[in-house]
PDB file of C-alpha atoms in Angstrom:
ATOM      1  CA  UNK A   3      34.808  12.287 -10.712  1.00 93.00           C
ATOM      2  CA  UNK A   4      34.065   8.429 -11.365  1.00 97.00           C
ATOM      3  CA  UNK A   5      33.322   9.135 -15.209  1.00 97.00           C
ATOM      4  CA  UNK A   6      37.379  10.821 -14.847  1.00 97.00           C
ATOM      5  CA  UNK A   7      39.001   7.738 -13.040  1.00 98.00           C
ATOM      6  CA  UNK A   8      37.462   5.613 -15.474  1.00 98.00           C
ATOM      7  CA  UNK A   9      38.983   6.749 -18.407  1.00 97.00           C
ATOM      8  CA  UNK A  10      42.034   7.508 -16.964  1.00 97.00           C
ATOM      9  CA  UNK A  11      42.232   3.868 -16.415  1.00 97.00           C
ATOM     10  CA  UNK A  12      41.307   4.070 -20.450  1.00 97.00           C
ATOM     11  CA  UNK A  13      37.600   2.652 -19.998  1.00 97.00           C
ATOM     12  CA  UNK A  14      34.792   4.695 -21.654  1.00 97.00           C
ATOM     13  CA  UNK A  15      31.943   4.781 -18.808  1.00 96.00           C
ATOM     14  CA  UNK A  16      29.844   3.445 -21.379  1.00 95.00           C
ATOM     15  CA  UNK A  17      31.428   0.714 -22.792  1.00 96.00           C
ATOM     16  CA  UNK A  18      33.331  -0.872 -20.024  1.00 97.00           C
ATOM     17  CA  UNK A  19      35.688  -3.877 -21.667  1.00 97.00           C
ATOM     18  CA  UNK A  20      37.636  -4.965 -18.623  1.00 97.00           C
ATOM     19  CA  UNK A  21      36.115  -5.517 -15.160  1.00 97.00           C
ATOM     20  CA  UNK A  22      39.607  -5.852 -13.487  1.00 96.00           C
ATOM     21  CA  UNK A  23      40.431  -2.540 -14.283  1.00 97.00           C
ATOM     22  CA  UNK A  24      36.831  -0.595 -13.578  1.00 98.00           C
ATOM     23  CA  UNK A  25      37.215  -2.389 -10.468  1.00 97.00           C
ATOM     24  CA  UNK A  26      40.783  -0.803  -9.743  1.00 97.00           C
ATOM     25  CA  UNK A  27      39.287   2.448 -10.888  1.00 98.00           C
ATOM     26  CA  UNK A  28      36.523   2.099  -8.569  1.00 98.00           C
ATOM     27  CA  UNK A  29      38.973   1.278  -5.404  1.00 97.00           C
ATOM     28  CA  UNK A  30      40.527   4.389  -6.515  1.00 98.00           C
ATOM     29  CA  UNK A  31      37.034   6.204  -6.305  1.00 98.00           C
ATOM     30  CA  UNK A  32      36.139   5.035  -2.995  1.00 96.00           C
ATOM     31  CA  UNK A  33      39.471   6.915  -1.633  1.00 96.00           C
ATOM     32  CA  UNK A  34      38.585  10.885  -2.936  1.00 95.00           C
ATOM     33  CA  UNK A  35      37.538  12.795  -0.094  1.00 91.00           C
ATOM     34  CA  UNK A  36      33.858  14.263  -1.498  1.00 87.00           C
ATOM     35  CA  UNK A  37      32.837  17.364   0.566  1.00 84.00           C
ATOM     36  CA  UNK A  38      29.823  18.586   2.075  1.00 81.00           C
ATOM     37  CA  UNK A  39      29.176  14.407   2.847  1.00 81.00           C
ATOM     38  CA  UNK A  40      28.456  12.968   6.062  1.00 75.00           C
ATOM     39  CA  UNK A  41      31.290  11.155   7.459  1.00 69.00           C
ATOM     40  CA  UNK A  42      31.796   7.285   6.906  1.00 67.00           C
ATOM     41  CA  UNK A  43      31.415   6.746  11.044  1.00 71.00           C
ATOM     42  CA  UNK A  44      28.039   8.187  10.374  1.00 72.00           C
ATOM     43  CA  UNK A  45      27.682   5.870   7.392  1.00 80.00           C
ATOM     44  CA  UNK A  46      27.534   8.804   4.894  1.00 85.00           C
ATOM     45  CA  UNK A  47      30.376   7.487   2.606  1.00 91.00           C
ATOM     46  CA  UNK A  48      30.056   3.946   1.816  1.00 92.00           C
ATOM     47  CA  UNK A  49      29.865   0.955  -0.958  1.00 94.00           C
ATOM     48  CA  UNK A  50      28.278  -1.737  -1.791  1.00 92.00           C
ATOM     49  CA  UNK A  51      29.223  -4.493  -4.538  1.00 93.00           C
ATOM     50  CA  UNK A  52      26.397  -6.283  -6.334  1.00 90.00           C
ATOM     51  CA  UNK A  53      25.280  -8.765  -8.580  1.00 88.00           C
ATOM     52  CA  UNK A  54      22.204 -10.437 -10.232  1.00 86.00           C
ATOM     53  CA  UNK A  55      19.482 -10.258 -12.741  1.00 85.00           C
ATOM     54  CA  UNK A  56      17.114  -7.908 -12.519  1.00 82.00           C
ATOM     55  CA  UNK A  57      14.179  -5.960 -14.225  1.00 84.00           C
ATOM     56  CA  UNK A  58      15.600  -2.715 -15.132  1.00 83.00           C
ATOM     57  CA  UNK A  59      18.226  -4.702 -17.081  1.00 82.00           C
ATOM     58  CA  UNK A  60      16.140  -6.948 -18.342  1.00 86.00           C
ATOM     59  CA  UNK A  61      17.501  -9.639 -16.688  1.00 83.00           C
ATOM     60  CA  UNK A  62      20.770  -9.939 -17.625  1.00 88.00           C
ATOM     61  CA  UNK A  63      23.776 -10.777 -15.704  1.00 89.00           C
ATOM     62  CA  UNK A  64      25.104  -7.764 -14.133  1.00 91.00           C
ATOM     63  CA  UNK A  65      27.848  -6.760 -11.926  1.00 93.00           C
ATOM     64  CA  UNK A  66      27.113  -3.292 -10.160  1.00 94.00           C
ATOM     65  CA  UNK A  67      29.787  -0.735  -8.262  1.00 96.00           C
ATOM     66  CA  UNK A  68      27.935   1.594  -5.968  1.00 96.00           C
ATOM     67  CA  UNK A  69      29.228   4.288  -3.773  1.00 95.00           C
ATOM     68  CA  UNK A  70      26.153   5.723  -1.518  1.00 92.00           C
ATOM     69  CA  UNK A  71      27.341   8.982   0.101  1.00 89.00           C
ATOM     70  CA  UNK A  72      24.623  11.013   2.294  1.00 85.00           C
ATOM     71  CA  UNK A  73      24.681  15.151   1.338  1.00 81.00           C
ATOM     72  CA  UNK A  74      24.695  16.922   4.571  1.00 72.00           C
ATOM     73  CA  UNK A  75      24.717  20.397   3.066  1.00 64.00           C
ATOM     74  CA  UNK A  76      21.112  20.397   1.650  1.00 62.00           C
ATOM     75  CA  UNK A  77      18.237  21.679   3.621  1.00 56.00           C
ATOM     76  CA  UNK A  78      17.086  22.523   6.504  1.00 59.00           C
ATOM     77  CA  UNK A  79      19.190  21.307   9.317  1.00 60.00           C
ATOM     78  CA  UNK A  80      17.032  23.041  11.970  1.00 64.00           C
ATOM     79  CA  UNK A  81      14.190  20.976  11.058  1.00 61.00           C
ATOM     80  CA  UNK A  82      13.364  18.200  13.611  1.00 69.00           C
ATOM     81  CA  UNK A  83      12.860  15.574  10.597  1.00 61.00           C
ATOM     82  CA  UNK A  84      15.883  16.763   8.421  1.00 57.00           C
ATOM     83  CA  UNK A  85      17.456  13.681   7.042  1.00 68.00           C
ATOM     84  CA  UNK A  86      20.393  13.996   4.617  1.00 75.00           C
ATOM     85  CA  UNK A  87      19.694  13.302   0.910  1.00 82.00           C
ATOM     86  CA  UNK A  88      21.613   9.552   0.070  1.00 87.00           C
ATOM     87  CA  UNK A  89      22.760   9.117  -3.326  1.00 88.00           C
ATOM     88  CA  UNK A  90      23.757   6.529  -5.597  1.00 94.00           C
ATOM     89  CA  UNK A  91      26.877   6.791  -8.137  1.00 96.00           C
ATOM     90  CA  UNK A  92      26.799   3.333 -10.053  1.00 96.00           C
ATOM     91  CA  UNK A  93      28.947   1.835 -12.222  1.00 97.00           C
ATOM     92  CA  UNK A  94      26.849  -1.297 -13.591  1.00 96.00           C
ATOM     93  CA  UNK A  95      28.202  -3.686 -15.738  1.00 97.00           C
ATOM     94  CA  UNK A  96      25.713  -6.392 -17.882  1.00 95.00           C
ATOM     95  CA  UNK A  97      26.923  -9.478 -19.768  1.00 94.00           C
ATOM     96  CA  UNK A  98      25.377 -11.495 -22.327  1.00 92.00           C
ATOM     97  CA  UNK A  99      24.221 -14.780 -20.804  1.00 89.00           C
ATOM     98  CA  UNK A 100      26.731 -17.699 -20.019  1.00 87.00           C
ATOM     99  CA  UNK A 101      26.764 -21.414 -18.419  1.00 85.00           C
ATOM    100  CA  UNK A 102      29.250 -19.830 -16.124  1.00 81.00           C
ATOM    101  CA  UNK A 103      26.377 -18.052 -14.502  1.00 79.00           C
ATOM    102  CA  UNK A 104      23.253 -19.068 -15.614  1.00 75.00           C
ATOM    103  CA  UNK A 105      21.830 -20.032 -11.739  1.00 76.00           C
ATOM    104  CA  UNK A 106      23.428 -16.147 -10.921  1.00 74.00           C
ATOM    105  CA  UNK A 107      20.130 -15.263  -9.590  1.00 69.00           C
ATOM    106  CA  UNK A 108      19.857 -18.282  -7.453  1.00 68.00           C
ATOM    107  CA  UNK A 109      23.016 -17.631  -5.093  1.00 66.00           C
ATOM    108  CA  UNK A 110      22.418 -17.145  -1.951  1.00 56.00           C
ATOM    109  CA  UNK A 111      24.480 -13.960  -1.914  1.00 56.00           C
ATOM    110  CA  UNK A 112      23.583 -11.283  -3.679  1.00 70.00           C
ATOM    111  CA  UNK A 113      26.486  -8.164  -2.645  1.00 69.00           C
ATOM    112  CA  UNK A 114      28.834  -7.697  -0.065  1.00 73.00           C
ATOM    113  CA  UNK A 115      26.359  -5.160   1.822  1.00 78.00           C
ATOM    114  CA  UNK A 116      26.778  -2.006   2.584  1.00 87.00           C
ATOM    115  CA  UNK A 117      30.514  -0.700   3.969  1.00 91.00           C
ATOM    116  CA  UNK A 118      31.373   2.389   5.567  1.00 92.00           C
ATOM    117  CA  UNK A 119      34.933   1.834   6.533  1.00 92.00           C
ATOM    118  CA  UNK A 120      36.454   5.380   6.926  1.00 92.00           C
ATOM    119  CA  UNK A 121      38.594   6.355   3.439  1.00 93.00           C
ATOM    120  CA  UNK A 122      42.195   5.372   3.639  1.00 95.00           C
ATOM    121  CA  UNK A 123      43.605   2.092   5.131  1.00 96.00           C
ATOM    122  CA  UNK A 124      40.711   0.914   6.783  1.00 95.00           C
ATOM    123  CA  UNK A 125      38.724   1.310   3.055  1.00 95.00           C
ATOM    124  CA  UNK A 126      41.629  -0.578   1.719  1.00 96.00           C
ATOM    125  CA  UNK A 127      41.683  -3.401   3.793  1.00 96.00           C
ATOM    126  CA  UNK A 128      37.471  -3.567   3.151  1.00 94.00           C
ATOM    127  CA  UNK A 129      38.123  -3.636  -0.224  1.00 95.00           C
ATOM    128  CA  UNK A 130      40.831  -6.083  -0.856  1.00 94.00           C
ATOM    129  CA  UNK A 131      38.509  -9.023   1.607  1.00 93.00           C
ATOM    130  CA  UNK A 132      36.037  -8.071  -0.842  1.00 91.00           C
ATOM    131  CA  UNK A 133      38.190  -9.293  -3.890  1.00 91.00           C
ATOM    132  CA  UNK A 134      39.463 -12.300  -1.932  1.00 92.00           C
ATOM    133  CA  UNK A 135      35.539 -12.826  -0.968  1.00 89.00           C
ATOM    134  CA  UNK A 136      34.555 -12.948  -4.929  1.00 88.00           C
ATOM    135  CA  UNK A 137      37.117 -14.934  -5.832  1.00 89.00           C
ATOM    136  CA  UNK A 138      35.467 -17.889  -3.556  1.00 88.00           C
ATOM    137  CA  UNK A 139      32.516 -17.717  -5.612  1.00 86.00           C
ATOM    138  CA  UNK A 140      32.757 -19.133  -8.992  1.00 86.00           C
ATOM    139  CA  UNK A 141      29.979 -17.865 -10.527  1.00 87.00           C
ATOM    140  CA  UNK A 142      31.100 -14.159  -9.701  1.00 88.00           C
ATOM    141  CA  UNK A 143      35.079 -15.011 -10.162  1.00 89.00           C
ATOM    142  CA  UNK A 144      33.753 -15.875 -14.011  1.00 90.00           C
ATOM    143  CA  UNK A 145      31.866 -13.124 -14.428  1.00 90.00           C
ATOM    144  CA  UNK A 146      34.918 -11.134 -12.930  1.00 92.00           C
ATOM    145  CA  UNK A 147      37.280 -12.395 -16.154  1.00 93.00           C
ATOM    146  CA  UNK A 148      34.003 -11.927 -18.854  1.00 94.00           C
ATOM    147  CA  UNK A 149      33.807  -8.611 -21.072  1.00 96.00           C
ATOM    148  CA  UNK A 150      30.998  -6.901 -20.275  1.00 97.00           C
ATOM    149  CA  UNK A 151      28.573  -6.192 -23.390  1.00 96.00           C
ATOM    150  CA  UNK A 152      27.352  -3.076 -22.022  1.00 95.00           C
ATOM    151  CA  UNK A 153      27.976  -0.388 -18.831  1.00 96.00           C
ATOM    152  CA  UNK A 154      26.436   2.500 -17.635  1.00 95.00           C
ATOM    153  CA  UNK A 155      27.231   4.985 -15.164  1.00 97.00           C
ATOM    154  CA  UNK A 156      25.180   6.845 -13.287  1.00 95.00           C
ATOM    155  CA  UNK A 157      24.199   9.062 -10.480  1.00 92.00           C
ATOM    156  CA  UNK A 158      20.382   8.818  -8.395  1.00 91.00           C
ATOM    157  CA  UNK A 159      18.757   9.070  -5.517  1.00 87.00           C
ATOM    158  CA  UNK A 160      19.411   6.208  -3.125  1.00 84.00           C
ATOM    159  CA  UNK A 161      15.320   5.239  -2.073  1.00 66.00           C
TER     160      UNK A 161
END
């Protein structure tokens, strides 16, 4: 569903250009109803913005867009130690090194944490403080305005 919002918003998944409008096309992501999920109140819809330098990307600047839902349907339910399966669909976004953020991975925030506002309004409102949040940190306002060098989108097991 992602991978079609994207390029409806004409981005190819894997070669993201414009951060403004994967994030738009993420916002509009976070608002599809997804069955067989555990509800946001139970925090089995939520998201989670990101950004850093890490191993699996060899350290390179990165911005990631993650929507954790928790699959309800799967399993047995009966069982006293059923837990629902989390997963992961990420949209991550890496960007060549720049003086803009070189000390990225010294910030003392790394994401927004987790959110599990319920889809609609409420998601809305979570979503837009988020924006107005980023754009009071300069390192992550530049990186905002960069073209990413490379994406990938994906969909794994939250650990």
């Amino acid at each position: 569903m992602f991978a079609l919002i994207l390029r409806r918003h004409g981005l190819d998944p894997d070669a993201v250009d414009d951060v403004a409008r994967a994030w738009s096309a993420f916002q509009e992501f976070l608002q599809v109803q997804i069955d067989g999920i555990d509800p946001a109140e139970d925090d089995g819809d939520g998201f989670i913005v990101q950004w850093g330098r890490w191993s699996w990307n060899d350290d390179r600047p990165a911005l990631v867009f993650t929507r954790q839902f928790a699959v309800c349907d799967e399993g047995d339910q009966d069982d006293e130690f059923w837990q629902p399966q989390r997963w992961n669909v990420e949209l991550e976004l890496v960007f060549a090194d720049a003086p803009a953020w070189v000390d990225l991975g010294d910030m003392a925030w790394t994401s927004m944490g987790f959110d599990f506002d319920p889809i609609g309004h409420e998601r809305a409102t979570a979503l837009s403080q988020i924006a107005t949040f980023i754009e009071t940190l300069p390192q992550i306002s530049a990186m905002w305005r960069a073209i990413p060098v490379g994406s990938a989108l994906g969909l794994e097991r939250a650990d």
